[in-house]
Amino acid sequence: MPRPFYHPSLKEITLDGLLHALSDPTRRLILFNLIGCEGKSCSQTCDNLAPSTLSFHYKVLRDSGLVRSEKKGIEVMNVIRKDEIDSKFPGLLETIYNLQKTTVKRKQIA
Amino acid sequence: MPRPFYHPSLKEITLDGLLHALSDPTRRLILFNLIGCEGKSCSQTCDNLAPSTLSFHYKVLRDSGLVRSEKKGIEVMNVIRKDEIDSKFPGLLETIYNLQKTTVKRKQIA
């Protein structure tokens, strides 16, 4: 039996952990690819990374409370815990999502 | 002659660096103590840390672009680069400042 994934409860989720997880551009990309969908496999959110690197980033996202993962057959499906995060840390995801979009656009123009 | 402090230009300031610097509660405390004042010495923003620890946190804050420091006699005076950060990353400092206040309040109640 594979070990189940660890997911912190909402009470255990901290601003420190969220900001640390969000401080990496790859993790922001993965996370914001999960917005508005029912669940995506790891490779569907970011297809240009080595599996071990992708797995590491997903672990940080799960441990911080941003993502919930579930094994479905041979795949791992992921969802963003947006409603929970929004309820405890209002405005955080929206602000960083908007800034991320602007930053990516700025880089494309430069 | 002491070495002058390094401060990144606004162009060099990244969302990654800001979120990393802001992911530490002590650095958020120091930073938000600088809001609305003309400049404070290091010990005025946080008086319960060893000088080396405080110095480390200030270096991270400077390197990320959040704080500007200047030697004045035997003291180092610090200001938050709020207007610059707000112009490039609108909403970031305000959102995290509000969340920090709520988190501290929540801890005091618990």
mmCIF file of C-alpha atoms in Angstrom:
data_model
loop_
_atom_site.group_PDB
_atom_site.id
_atom_site.type_symbol
_atom_site.label_atom_id
_atom_site.label_comp_id
_atom_site.label_asym_id
_atom_site.label_seq_id
_atom_site.Cartn_x
_atom_site.Cartn_y
_atom_site.Cartn_z
ATOM 1 C CA MET A 1 0.000 0.000 0.000
ATOM 2 C CA PRO A 2 1.505 3.409 -0.927
ATOM 3 C CA ARG A 3 1.619 5.947 1.879
ATOM 4 C CA PRO A 4 -1.275 8.435 1.702
ATOM 5 C CA PHE A 5 -0.352 12.062 1.100
ATOM 6 C CA TYR A 6 -0.125 14.378 4.092
ATOM 7 C CA HIS A 7 -2.355 17.450 4.003
ATOM 8 C CA PRO A 8 -2.319 20.001 6.831
ATOM 9 C CA SER A 9 -5.651 21.070 8.316
ATOM 10 C CA LEU A 10 -6.748 24.653 7.715
ATOM 11 C CA LYS A 11 -5.722 25.481 11.298
ATOM 12 C CA GLU A 12 -2.187 24.296 10.596
ATOM 13 C CA ILE A 13 -1.783 26.373 7.436
ATOM 14 C CA THR A 14 0.410 29.411 8.075
ATOM 15 C CA LEU A 15 1.170 32.615 6.209
ATOM 16 C CA ASP A 16 4.890 31.731 6.468
ATOM 17 C CA GLY A 17 4.363 28.384 4.743
ATOM 18 C CA LEU A 18 2.153 29.860 2.023
ATOM 19 C CA LEU A 19 4.558 32.684 1.202
ATOM 20 C CA HIS A 20 7.497 30.279 1.127
ATOM 21 C CA ALA A 21 5.643 27.941 -1.253
ATOM 22 C CA LEU A 22 4.564 30.870 -3.423
ATOM 23 C CA SER A 23 8.086 32.336 -3.604
ATOM 24 C CA ASP A 24 9.052 29.925 -6.387
ATOM 25 C CA PRO A 25 7.958 30.739 -9.969
ATOM 26 C CA THR A 26 7.517 27.071 -10.948
ATOM 27 C CA ARG A 27 5.253 26.444 -7.970
ATOM 28 C CA ARG A 28 3.192 29.549 -8.804
ATOM 29 C CA LEU A 29 2.862 28.303 -12.379
ATOM 30 C CA ILE A 30 1.728 24.848 -11.235
ATOM 31 C CA LEU A 31 -0.669 26.301 -8.684
ATOM 32 C CA PHE A 32 -2.326 28.805 -10.969
ATOM 33 C CA ASN A 33 -2.744 26.112 -13.622
ATOM 34 C CA LEU A 34 -5.001 24.344 -11.118
ATOM 35 C CA ILE A 35 -7.379 27.291 -10.734
ATOM 36 C CA GLY A 36 -10.852 26.727 -12.102
ATOM 37 C CA CYS A 37 -10.494 23.027 -12.860
ATOM 38 C CA GLU A 38 -11.731 19.921 -11.094
ATOM 39 C CA GLY A 39 -8.284 18.357 -10.843
ATOM 40 C CA LYS A 40 -5.209 17.829 -12.976
ATOM 41 C CA SER A 41 -2.416 15.279 -12.991
ATOM 42 C CA CYS A 42 1.068 16.526 -12.107
ATOM 43 C CA SER A 43 2.324 16.457 -15.683
ATOM 44 C CA GLN A 44 -0.766 18.335 -16.932
ATOM 45 C CA THR A 45 0.204 21.399 -14.879
ATOM 46 C CA CYS A 46 3.863 21.517 -15.894
ATOM 47 C CA ASP A 47 5.246 19.254 -18.603
ATOM 48 C CA ASN A 48 8.859 20.390 -18.903
ATOM 49 C CA LEU A 49 10.277 19.231 -15.563
ATOM 50 C CA ALA A 50 11.968 16.021 -14.465
ATOM 51 C CA PRO A 51 9.503 13.869 -12.469
ATOM 52 C CA SER A 52 11.613 14.165 -9.293
ATOM 53 C CA THR A 53 11.659 17.985 -9.524
ATOM 54 C CA LEU A 54 7.929 18.125 -10.172
ATOM 55 C CA SER A 55 7.347 15.757 -7.270
ATOM 56 C CA PHE A 56 9.417 17.987 -4.963
ATOM 57 C CA HIS A 57 7.429 21.099 -5.915
ATOM 58 C CA TYR A 58 4.128 19.278 -5.374
ATOM 59 C CA LYS A 59 5.300 18.186 -1.930
ATOM 60 C CA VAL A 60 6.027 21.819 -0.963
ATOM 61 C CA LEU A 61 2.616 22.853 -2.320
ATOM 62 C CA ARG A 62 0.871 20.091 -0.347
ATOM 63 C CA ASP A 63 2.806 20.700 2.873
ATOM 64 C CA SER A 64 2.004 24.414 2.766
ATOM 65 C CA GLY A 65 -1.708 23.637 2.356
ATOM 66 C CA LEU A 66 -2.084 25.008 -1.159
ATOM 67 C CA VAL A 67 -2.775 21.736 -2.951
ATOM 68 C CA ARG A 68 -4.628 18.503 -2.236
ATOM 69 C CA SER A 69 -3.427 15.382 -4.080
ATOM 70 C CA GLU A 70 -5.096 12.036 -4.517
ATOM 71 C CA LYS A 71 -3.931 8.831 -6.181
ATOM 72 C CA LYS A 72 -6.310 7.742 -8.952
ATOM 73 C CA GLY A 73 -5.059 4.558 -10.571
ATOM 74 C CA ILE A 74 -1.499 5.219 -11.709
ATOM 75 C CA GLU A 75 -1.972 8.996 -11.722
ATOM 76 C CA VAL A 76 -1.934 11.603 -8.987
ATOM 77 C CA MET A 77 -4.725 14.139 -9.341
ATOM 78 C CA ASN A 78 -4.354 17.572 -7.760
ATOM 79 C CA VAL A 79 -6.697 20.373 -6.784
ATOM 80 C CA ILE A 80 -5.968 23.831 -5.398
ATOM 81 C CA ARG A 81 -7.420 24.407 -1.881
ATOM 82 C CA LYS A 82 -8.554 27.859 -2.998
ATOM 83 C CA ASP A 83 -11.768 28.206 -0.976
ATOM 84 C CA GLU A 84 -10.037 27.187 2.249
ATOM 85 C CA ILE A 85 -7.065 29.511 1.667
ATOM 86 C CA ASP A 86 -9.377 32.374 0.670
ATOM 87 C CA SER A 87 -11.399 31.921 3.862
ATOM 88 C CA LYS A 88 -8.366 32.160 6.159
ATOM 89 C CA PHE A 89 -6.082 34.412 4.071
ATOM 90 C CA PRO A 90 -8.431 36.616 2.043
ATOM 91 C CA GLY A 91 -6.906 38.329 -0.969
ATOM 92 C CA LEU A 92 -3.587 36.473 -0.868
ATOM 93 C CA LEU A 93 -4.040 34.145 -3.833
ATOM 94 C CA GLU A 94 -5.824 36.761 -5.926
ATOM 95 C CA THR A 95 -3.106 39.376 -5.361
ATOM 96 C CA ILE A 96 -0.263 37.005 -6.167
ATOM 97 C CA TYR A 97 -2.115 35.539 -9.146
ATOM 98 C CA ASN A 98 -2.549 39.029 -10.611
ATOM 99 C CA LEU A 99 1.090 39.939 -9.962
ATOM 100 C CA GLN A 100 2.255 36.672 -11.505
ATOM 101 C CA LYS A 101 0.263 37.425 -14.674
ATOM 102 C CA THR A 102 1.779 40.922 -14.893
ATOM 103 C CA THR A 103 5.308 39.608 -14.317
ATOM 104 C CA VAL A 104 4.988 36.949 -17.019
ATOM 105 C CA LYS A 105 3.571 39.526 -19.452
ATOM 106 C CA ARG A 106 6.417 41.964 -18.624
ATOM 107 C CA LYS A 107 8.997 39.254 -19.365
ATOM 108 C CA GLN A 108 7.336 38.406 -22.681
ATOM 109 C CA ILE A 109 7.450 42.065 -23.763
ATOM 110 C CA ALA A 110 11.118 42.581 -22.681
ATOM 111 C CA MET B 1 35.755 53.034 4.966
ATOM 112 C CA PRO B 2 32.866 50.614 5.614
ATOM 113 C CA ARG B 3 31.379 48.998 2.517
ATOM 114 C CA PRO B 4 28.186 50.748 1.371
ATOM 115 C CA PHE B 5 24.992 48.690 1.482
ATOM 116 C CA TYR B 6 23.825 47.027 -1.715
ATOM 117 C CA HIS B 7 20.325 47.921 -2.872
ATOM 118 C CA PRO B 8 18.825 46.388 -6.023
ATOM 119 C CA SER B 9 17.266 48.729 -8.578
ATOM 120 C CA LEU B 10 13.505 48.527 -9.034
ATOM 121 C CA LYS B 11 14.086 46.584 -12.274
ATOM 122 C CA GLU B 12 16.050 43.951 -10.366
ATOM 123 C CA ILE B 13 13.378 43.445 -7.695
ATOM 124 C CA THR B 14 11.476 40.197 -8.274
ATOM 125 C CA LEU B 15 8.266 38.684 -6.937
ATOM 126 C CA ASP B 16 10.285 35.592 -5.954
ATOM 127 C CA GLY B 17 12.668 37.644 -3.825
ATOM 128 C CA LEU B 18 9.883 39.650 -2.198
ATOM 129 C CA LEU B 19 7.812 36.581 -1.293
ATOM 130 C CA HIS B 20 10.882 34.822 0.085
ATOM 131 C CA ALA B 21 11.759 37.840 2.260
ATOM 132 C CA LEU B 22 8.140 38.164 3.406
ATOM 133 C CA SER B 23 7.830 34.460 4.293
ATOM 134 C CA ASP B 24 9.527 35.027 7.648
ATOM 135 C CA PRO B 25 7.444 36.438 10.539
ATOM 136 C CA THR B 26 10.354 38.381 12.048
ATOM 137 C CA ARG B 27 11.075 40.070 8.740
ATOM 138 C CA ARG B 28 7.390 40.956 8.317
ATOM 139 C CA LEU B 29 7.399 42.439 11.823
ATOM 140 C CA ILE B 30 10.518 44.517 11.111
ATOM 141 C CA LEU B 31 9.190 45.647 7.747
ATOM 142 C CA PHE B 32 5.761 46.679 8.914
ATOM 143 C CA ASN B 33 7.316 48.594 11.817
ATOM 144 C CA LEU B 34 8.943 50.779 9.175
ATOM 145 C CA ILE B 35 5.650 51.775 7.545
ATOM 146 C CA GLY B 36 4.705 55.415 7.947
ATOM 147 C CA CYS B 37 7.958 56.599 9.495
ATOM 148 C CA GLU B 38 10.909 58.524 8.100
ATOM 149 C CA GLY B 39 13.451 55.930 9.166
ATOM 150 C CA LYS B 40 14.272 53.751 12.147
ATOM 151 C CA SER B 41 17.436 52.155 13.465
ATOM 152 C CA CYS B 42 17.633 48.356 13.371
ATOM 153 C CA SER B 43 17.055 47.951 17.109
ATOM 154 C CA GLN B 44 14.040 50.309 17.021
ATOM 155 C CA THR B 45 12.154 47.891 14.761
ATOM 156 C CA CYS B 46 12.881 44.728 16.728
ATOM 157 C CA ASP B 47 14.587 44.837 20.112
ATOM 158 C CA ASN B 48 14.576 41.191 21.201
ATOM 159 C CA LEU B 49 17.018 39.682 18.719
ATOM 160 C CA ALA B 50 20.763 39.104 18.799
ATOM 161 C CA PRO B 51 22.535 41.758 16.657
ATOM 162 C CA SER B 52 23.810 39.096 14.227
ATOM 163 C CA THR B 53 20.287 37.687 13.693
ATOM 164 C CA LEU B 54 18.830 41.153 13.211
ATOM 165 C CA SER B 55 21.639 41.976 10.796
ATOM 166 C CA PHE B 56 20.895 38.819 8.777
ATOM 167 C CA HIS B 57 17.183 39.664 8.497
ATOM 168 C CA TYR B 58 17.985 43.223 7.401
ATOM 169 C CA LYS B 59 20.313 41.881 4.719
ATOM 170 C CA VAL B 60 17.513 39.688 3.301
ATOM 171 C CA LEU B 61 15.133 42.672 3.400
ATOM 172 C CA ARG B 62 17.681 44.893 1.601
ATOM 173 C CA ASP B 63 18.635 42.258 -0.991
ATOM 174 C CA SER B 64 14.988 41.647 -1.853
ATOM 175 C CA GLY B 65 14.437 45.379 -2.367
ATOM 176 C CA LEU B 66 12.078 45.909 0.539
ATOM 177 C CA VAL B 67 14.316 48.106 2.679
ATOM 178 C CA ARG B 68 16.889 50.835 2.101
ATOM 179 C CA SER B 69 19.564 51.263 4.797
ATOM 180 C CA GLU B 70 21.979 54.104 5.396
ATOM 181 C CA LYS B 71 24.771 54.575 7.929
ATOM 182 C CA LYS B 72 24.227 57.678 10.046
ATOM 183 C CA GLY B 73 27.056 58.043 12.550
ATOM 184 C CA ILE B 74 27.211 54.802 14.517
ATOM 185 C CA GLU B 75 23.633 53.849 13.632
ATOM 186 C CA VAL B 76 22.058 52.280 10.578
ATOM 187 C CA MET B 77 18.801 53.955 9.606
ATOM 188 C CA ASN B 78 16.247 52.020 7.545
ATOM 189 C CA VAL B 79 13.261 52.933 5.411
ATOM 190 C CA ILE B 80 10.739 50.714 3.642
ATOM 191 C CA ARG B 81 10.775 51.122 -0.170
ATOM 192 C CA LYS B 82 6.984 51.110 -0.159
ATOM 193 C CA ASP B 83 6.263 53.502 -3.038
ATOM 194 C CA GLU B 84 8.636 51.655 -5.361
ATOM 195 C CA ILE B 85 7.269 48.210 -4.427
ATOM 196 C CA ASP B 86 3.678 49.455 -4.722
ATOM 197 C CA SER B 87 4.381 50.815 -8.208
ATOM 198 C CA LYS B 88 5.750 47.517 -9.524
ATOM 199 C CA PHE B 89 3.804 45.045 -7.357
ATOM 200 C CA PRO B 90 0.496 46.768 -6.598
ATOM 201 C CA GLY B 91 -1.441 45.329 -3.671
ATOM 202 C CA LEU B 92 1.284 42.991 -2.445
ATOM 203 C CA LEU B 93 2.421 44.846 0.665
ATOM 204 C CA GLU B 94 -1.096 45.914 1.610
ATOM 205 C CA THR B 95 -2.484 42.380 1.327
ATOM 206 C CA ILE B 96 0.310 40.818 3.359
ATOM 207 C CA TYR B 97 0.226 43.631 5.925
ATOM 208 C CA ASN B 98 -3.501 43.041 6.468
ATOM 209 C CA LEU B 99 -3.023 39.263 6.719
ATOM 210 C CA GLN B 100 -0.137 39.722 9.160
ATOM 211 C CA LYS B 101 -2.339 41.881 11.409
ATOM 212 C CA THR B 102 -5.121 39.263 11.344
ATOM 213 C CA THR B 103 -2.679 36.427 12.060
ATOM 214 C CA VAL B 104 -1.139 38.225 15.040
ATOM 215 C CA LYS B 105 -4.613 39.043 16.386
ATOM 216 C CA ARG B 106 -5.711 35.403 15.938
ATOM 217 C CA LYS B 107 -2.673 34.199 17.900
ATOM 218 C CA GLN B 108 -3.345 36.664 20.710
ATOM 219 C CA ILE B 109 -6.940 35.410 21.037
ATOM 220 C CA ALA B 110 -5.958 31.688 20.937
#
